[in-house]
Coordinates of C-alpha atoms in Angstrom, one line a residue:
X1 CA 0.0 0.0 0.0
X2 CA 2.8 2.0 1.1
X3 CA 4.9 1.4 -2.2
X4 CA 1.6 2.6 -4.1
X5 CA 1.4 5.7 -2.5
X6 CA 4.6 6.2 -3.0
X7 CA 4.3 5.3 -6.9
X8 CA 1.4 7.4 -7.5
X9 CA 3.1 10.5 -5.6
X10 CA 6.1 10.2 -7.8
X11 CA 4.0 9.9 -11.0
X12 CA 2.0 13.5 -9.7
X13 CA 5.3 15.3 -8.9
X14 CA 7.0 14.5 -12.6
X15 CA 3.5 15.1 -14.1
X16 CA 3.5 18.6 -12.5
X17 CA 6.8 19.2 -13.5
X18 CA 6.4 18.3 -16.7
X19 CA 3.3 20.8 -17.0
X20 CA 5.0 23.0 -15.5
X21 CA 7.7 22.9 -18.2
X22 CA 4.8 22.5 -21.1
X23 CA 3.5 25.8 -19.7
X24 CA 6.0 28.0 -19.5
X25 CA 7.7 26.1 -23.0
X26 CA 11.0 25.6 -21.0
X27 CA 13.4 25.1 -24.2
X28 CA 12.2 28.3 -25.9
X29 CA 12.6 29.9 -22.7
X30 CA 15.8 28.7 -21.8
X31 CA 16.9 30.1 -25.4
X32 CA 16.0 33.4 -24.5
X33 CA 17.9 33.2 -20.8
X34 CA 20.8 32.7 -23.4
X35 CA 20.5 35.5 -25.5
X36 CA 19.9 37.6 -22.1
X37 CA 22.8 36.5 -20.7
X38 CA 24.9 36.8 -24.5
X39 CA 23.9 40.2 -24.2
X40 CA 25.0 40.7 -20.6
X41 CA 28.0 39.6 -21.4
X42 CA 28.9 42.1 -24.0
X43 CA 27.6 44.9 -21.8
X44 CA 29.3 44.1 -19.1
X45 CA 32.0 46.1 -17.9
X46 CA 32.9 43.4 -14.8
X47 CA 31.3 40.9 -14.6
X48 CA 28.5 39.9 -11.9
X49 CA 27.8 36.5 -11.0
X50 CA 24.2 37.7 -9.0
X51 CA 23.1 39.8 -11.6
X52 CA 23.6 37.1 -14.1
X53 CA 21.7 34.9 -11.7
X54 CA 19.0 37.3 -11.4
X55 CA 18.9 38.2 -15.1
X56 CA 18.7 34.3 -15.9
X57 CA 15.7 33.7 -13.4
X58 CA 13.8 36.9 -14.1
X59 CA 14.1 36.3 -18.0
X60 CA 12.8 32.9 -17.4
X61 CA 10.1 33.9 -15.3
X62 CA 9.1 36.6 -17.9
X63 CA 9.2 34.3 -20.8
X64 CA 7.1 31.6 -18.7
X65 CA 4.6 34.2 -17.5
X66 CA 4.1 35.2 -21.2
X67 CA 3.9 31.6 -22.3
X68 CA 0.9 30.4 -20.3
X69 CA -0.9 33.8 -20.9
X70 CA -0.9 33.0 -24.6
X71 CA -1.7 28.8 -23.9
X72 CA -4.7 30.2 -21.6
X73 CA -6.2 32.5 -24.6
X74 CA -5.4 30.1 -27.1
X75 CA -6.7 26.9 -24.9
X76 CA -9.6 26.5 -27.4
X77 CA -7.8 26.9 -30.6
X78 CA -4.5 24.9 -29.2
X79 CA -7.1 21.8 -29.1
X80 CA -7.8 22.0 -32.7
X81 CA -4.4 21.1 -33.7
X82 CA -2.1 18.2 -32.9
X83 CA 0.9 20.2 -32.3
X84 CA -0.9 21.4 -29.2
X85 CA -3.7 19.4 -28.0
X86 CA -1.9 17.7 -25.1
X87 CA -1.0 20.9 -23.5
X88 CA -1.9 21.1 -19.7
X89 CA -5.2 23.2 -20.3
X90 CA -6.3 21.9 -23.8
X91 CA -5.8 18.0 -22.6
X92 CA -7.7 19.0 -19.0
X93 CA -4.5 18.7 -16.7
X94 CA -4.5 21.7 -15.5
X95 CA -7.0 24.3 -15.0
X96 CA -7.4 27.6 -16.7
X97 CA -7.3 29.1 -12.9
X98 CA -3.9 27.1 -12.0
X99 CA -2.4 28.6 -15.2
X100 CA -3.1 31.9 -14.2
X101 CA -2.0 31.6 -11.0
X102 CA 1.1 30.5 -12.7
X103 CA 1.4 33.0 -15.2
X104 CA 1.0 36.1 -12.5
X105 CA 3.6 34.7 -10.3
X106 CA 5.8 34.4 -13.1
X107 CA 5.1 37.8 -14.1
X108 CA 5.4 39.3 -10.5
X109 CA 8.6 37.1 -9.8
X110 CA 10.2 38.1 -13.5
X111 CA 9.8 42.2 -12.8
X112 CA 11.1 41.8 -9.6
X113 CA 14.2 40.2 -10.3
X114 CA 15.1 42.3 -13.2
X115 CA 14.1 45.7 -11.1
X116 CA 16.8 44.5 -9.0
X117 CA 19.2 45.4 -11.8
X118 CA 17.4 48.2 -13.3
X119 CA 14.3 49.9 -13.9
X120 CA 15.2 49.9 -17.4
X121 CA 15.6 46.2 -17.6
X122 CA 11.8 45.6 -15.5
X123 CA 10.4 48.0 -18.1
X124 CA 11.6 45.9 -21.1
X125 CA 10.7 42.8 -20.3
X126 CA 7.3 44.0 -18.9
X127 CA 6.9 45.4 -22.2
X128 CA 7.6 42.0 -24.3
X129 CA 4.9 40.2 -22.0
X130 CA 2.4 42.8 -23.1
X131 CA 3.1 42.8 -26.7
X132 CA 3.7 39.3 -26.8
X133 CA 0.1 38.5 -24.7
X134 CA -2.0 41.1 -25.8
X135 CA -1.0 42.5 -29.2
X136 CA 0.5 39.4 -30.9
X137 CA -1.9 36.6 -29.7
X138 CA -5.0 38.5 -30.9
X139 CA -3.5 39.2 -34.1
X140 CA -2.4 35.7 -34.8
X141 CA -6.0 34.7 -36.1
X142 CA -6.6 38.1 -37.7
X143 CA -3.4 38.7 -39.7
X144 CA -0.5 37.4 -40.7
X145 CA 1.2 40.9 -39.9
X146 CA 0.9 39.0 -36.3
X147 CA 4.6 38.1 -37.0
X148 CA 6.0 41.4 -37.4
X149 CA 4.1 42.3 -34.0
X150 CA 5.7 39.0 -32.7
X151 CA 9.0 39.6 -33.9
X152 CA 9.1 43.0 -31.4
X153 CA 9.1 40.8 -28.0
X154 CA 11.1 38.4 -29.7
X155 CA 14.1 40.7 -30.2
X156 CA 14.1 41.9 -26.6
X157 CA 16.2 39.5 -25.3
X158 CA 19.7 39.5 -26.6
X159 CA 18.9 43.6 -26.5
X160 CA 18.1 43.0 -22.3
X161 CA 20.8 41.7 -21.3
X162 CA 23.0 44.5 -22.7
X163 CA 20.4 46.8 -20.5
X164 CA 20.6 44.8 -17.4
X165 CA 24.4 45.1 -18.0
X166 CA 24.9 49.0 -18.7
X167 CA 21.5 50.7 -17.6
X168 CA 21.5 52.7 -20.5
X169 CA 19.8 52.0 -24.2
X170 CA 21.8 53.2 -27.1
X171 CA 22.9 52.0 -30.5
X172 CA 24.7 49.4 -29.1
X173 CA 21.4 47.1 -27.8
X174 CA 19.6 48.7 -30.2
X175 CA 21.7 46.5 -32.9
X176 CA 21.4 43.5 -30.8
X177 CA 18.0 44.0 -31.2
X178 CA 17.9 44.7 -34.9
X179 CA 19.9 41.3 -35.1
X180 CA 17.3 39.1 -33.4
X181 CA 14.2 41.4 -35.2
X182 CA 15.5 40.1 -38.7
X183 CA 16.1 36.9 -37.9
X184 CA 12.8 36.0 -36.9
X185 CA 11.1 36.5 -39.6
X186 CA 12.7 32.6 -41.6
X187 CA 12.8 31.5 -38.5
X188 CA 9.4 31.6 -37.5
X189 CA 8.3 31.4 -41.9
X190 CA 10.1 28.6 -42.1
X191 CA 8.3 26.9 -39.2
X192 CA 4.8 28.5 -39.9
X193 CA 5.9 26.7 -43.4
X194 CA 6.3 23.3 -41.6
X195 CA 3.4 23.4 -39.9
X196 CA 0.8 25.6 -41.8
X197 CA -1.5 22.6 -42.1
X198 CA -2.4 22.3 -38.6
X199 CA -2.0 26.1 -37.7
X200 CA -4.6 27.0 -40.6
X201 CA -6.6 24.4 -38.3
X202 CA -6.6 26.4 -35.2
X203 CA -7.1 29.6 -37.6
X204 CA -3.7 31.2 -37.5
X205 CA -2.6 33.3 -40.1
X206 CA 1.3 32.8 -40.1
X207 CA 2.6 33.1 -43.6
X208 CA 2.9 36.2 -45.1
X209 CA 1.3 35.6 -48.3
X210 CA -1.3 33.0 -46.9
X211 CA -0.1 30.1 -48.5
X212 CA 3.6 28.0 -48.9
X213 CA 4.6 30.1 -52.3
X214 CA 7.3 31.7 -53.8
X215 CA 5.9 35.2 -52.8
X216 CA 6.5 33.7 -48.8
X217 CA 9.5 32.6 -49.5
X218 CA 10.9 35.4 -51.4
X219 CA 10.3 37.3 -48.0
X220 CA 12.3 34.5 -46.3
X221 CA 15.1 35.3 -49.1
X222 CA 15.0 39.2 -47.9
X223 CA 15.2 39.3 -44.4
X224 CA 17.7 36.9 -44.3
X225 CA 19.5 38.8 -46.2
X226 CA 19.0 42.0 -43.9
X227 CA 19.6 39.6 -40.3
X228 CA 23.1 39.1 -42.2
X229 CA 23.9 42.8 -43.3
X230 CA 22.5 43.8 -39.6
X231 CA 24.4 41.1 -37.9
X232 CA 27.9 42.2 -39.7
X233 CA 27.3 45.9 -39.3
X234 CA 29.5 46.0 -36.1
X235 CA 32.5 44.9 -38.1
X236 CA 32.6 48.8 -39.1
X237 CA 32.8 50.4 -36.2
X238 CA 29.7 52.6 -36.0
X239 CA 27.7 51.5 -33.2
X240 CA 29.6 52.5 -30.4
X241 CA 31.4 49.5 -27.9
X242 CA 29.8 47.0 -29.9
X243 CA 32.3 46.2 -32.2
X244 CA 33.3 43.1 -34.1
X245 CA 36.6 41.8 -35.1
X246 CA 36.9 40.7 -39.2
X247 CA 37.6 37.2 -38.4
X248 CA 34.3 37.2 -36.5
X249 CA 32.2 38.7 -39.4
X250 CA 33.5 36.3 -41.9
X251 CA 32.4 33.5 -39.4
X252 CA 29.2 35.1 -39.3
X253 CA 28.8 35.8 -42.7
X254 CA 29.4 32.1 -44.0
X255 CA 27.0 31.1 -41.1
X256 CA 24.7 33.3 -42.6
X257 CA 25.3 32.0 -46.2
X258 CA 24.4 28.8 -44.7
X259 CA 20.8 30.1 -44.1
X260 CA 20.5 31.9 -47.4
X261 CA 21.2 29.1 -49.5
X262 CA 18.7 27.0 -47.5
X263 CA 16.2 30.2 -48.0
X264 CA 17.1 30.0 -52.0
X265 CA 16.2 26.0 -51.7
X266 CA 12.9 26.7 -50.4
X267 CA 12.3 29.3 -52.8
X268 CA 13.1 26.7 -55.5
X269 CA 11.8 23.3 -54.0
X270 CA 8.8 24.9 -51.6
X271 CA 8.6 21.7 -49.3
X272 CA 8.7 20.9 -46.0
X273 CA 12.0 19.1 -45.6
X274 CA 13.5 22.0 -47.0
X275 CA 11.3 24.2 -44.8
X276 CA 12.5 22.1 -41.7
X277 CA 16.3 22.4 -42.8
X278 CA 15.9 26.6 -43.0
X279 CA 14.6 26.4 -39.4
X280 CA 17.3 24.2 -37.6
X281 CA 19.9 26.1 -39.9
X282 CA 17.8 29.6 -38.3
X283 CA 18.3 27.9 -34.8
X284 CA 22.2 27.0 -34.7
X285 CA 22.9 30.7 -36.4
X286 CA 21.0 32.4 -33.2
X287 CA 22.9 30.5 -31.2
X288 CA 26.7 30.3 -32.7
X289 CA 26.3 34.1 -34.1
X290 CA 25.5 35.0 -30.0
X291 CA 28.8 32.7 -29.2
X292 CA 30.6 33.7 -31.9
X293 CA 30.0 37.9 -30.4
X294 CA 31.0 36.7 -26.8
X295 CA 33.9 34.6 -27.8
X296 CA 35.0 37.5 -29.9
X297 CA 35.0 40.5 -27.2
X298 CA 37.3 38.2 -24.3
X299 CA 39.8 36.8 -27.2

């Protein structure tokens, strides 16, 4: 009897967790603690192992909090599709209460912790909850302009951490942010692309042109190309302490190229696979390019 209690406690506990991690879409935001703390990084002046701490926690919280906003609005539509029917609310795991309760906490928790390191930094990331729950959820059943809204909140991040680092907003997070604003747009195509079938059955508009054609992914072609001239620019030394050495723009650049040809093969082939290859090719360039900027400034 014992042993079954046990069982069945162990089972709630890593079912909770799991929600929990469902809820607050723990890999996306543990990407974004990364780009935070990237940007800290190449703010800081010294280095602070609390404020990283804090920054890493409150950016969590914040991306959490707006998370299970956005799964309790879309809770109806999420059930529609099989990408998200066996989310906690949708599949009748958790509550719509619980996930509030969740999501204010988050919120309250998030703001605090980055008010610790600055005003600035609190007012950011309360900013990118809003936009992300109020502005782009709405519009992601109305218009496929939903993206652009998206793609504000998006770019915060890798901008934040740069706040949270300097308490001051200049050119220099101001082309962090332009980096992660471009390269939204084939990241998130190339995925709307993947998966247009089942969002056009919960009723989201995601592609720009409506349908998986040359017009959407001649847009894909374009932005890529302006992620890359935006992510280069500091090579040039115009935007103040963010600068970049020229054996870390042409790393950049040919990781760049990588994505570009993958954009031109979806422009030619206008399939999935090659959809899918675009968006894990838009994943590792987030990721290295943010490395590659770190690595660059200590070397």
């Amino acid at each position: 009897m014992k042993t079954a209690v046990n069982t069945a406690i162990n089972r709630s506990m890593t079912l909770s967790v799991a929600d929990f991690k469902e809820i607050t879409k723990a890999r996306l935001a543990i990407s974004v603690v990364f780009s935070s703390l990237a940007g800290y990084l190449l703010g800081a002046h010294q280095i602070n192992v609390i404020s990283l701490l804090l920054l890493a926690f409150g950016g969590y919280c914040m991306v959490g909090a707006s998370n299970a906003y956005n799964q309790i609005i879309e809770k109806d539509l999420d059930a529609l599709m099989k990408r998200t029917k066996n989310r906690p609310i949708p599949s009748g795991r958790m509550t719509v209460r619980h996930a509030l309760i969740i999501a204010v906490i988050l919120t309250v928790l998030g703001v605090a912790s980055l008010y610790v390191l600055n005003p600035k930094t609190a007012m950011f990331g309360a900013i990118s909850i809003f936009l992300y729950t109020s502005v782009y959820t709405p519009l992601k059943t109305i218009t496929p302009l939903a993206v652009f809204v998206g793609a504000f909140p998006g770019a915060i991040p890798f901008m934040l951490g740069w706040v949270a680092a300097t308490n001051e907003f200049g050119i220099e997070p101001g082309t962090l942010f332009m980096i992660q604003f471009f390269w939204q747009f084939p990241h998130f195509w190339a995925l709307g692309w993947m998966l247009d079938d089942d969002y056009k059955q919960g009723g989201f508009k995601m592609l720009p042109t409506g349908k998986k054609d040359k017009g959407t992914a001649l847009q894909i072609i374009m932005y890529t190309i302006w992620m890359l001239v935006i992510s280069i620019v500091p090579v040039f030394g115009i935007t103040g302490r963010l600068i970049l050495s020229i054996p870390a723009a042409i790393v950049i650049f040919m990781m760049g190229m990588v994505m570009l040809v993958f954009a031109f093969k979806l422009y030619e082939k206008r399939d999935n696979v090659t959809a899918r290859k675009l968006m894990l090719a838009s994943v590792s360039y987030i990721t290295l390019m943010q490395i590659v900027y770190v690595v660059d400034k200590f070397i």
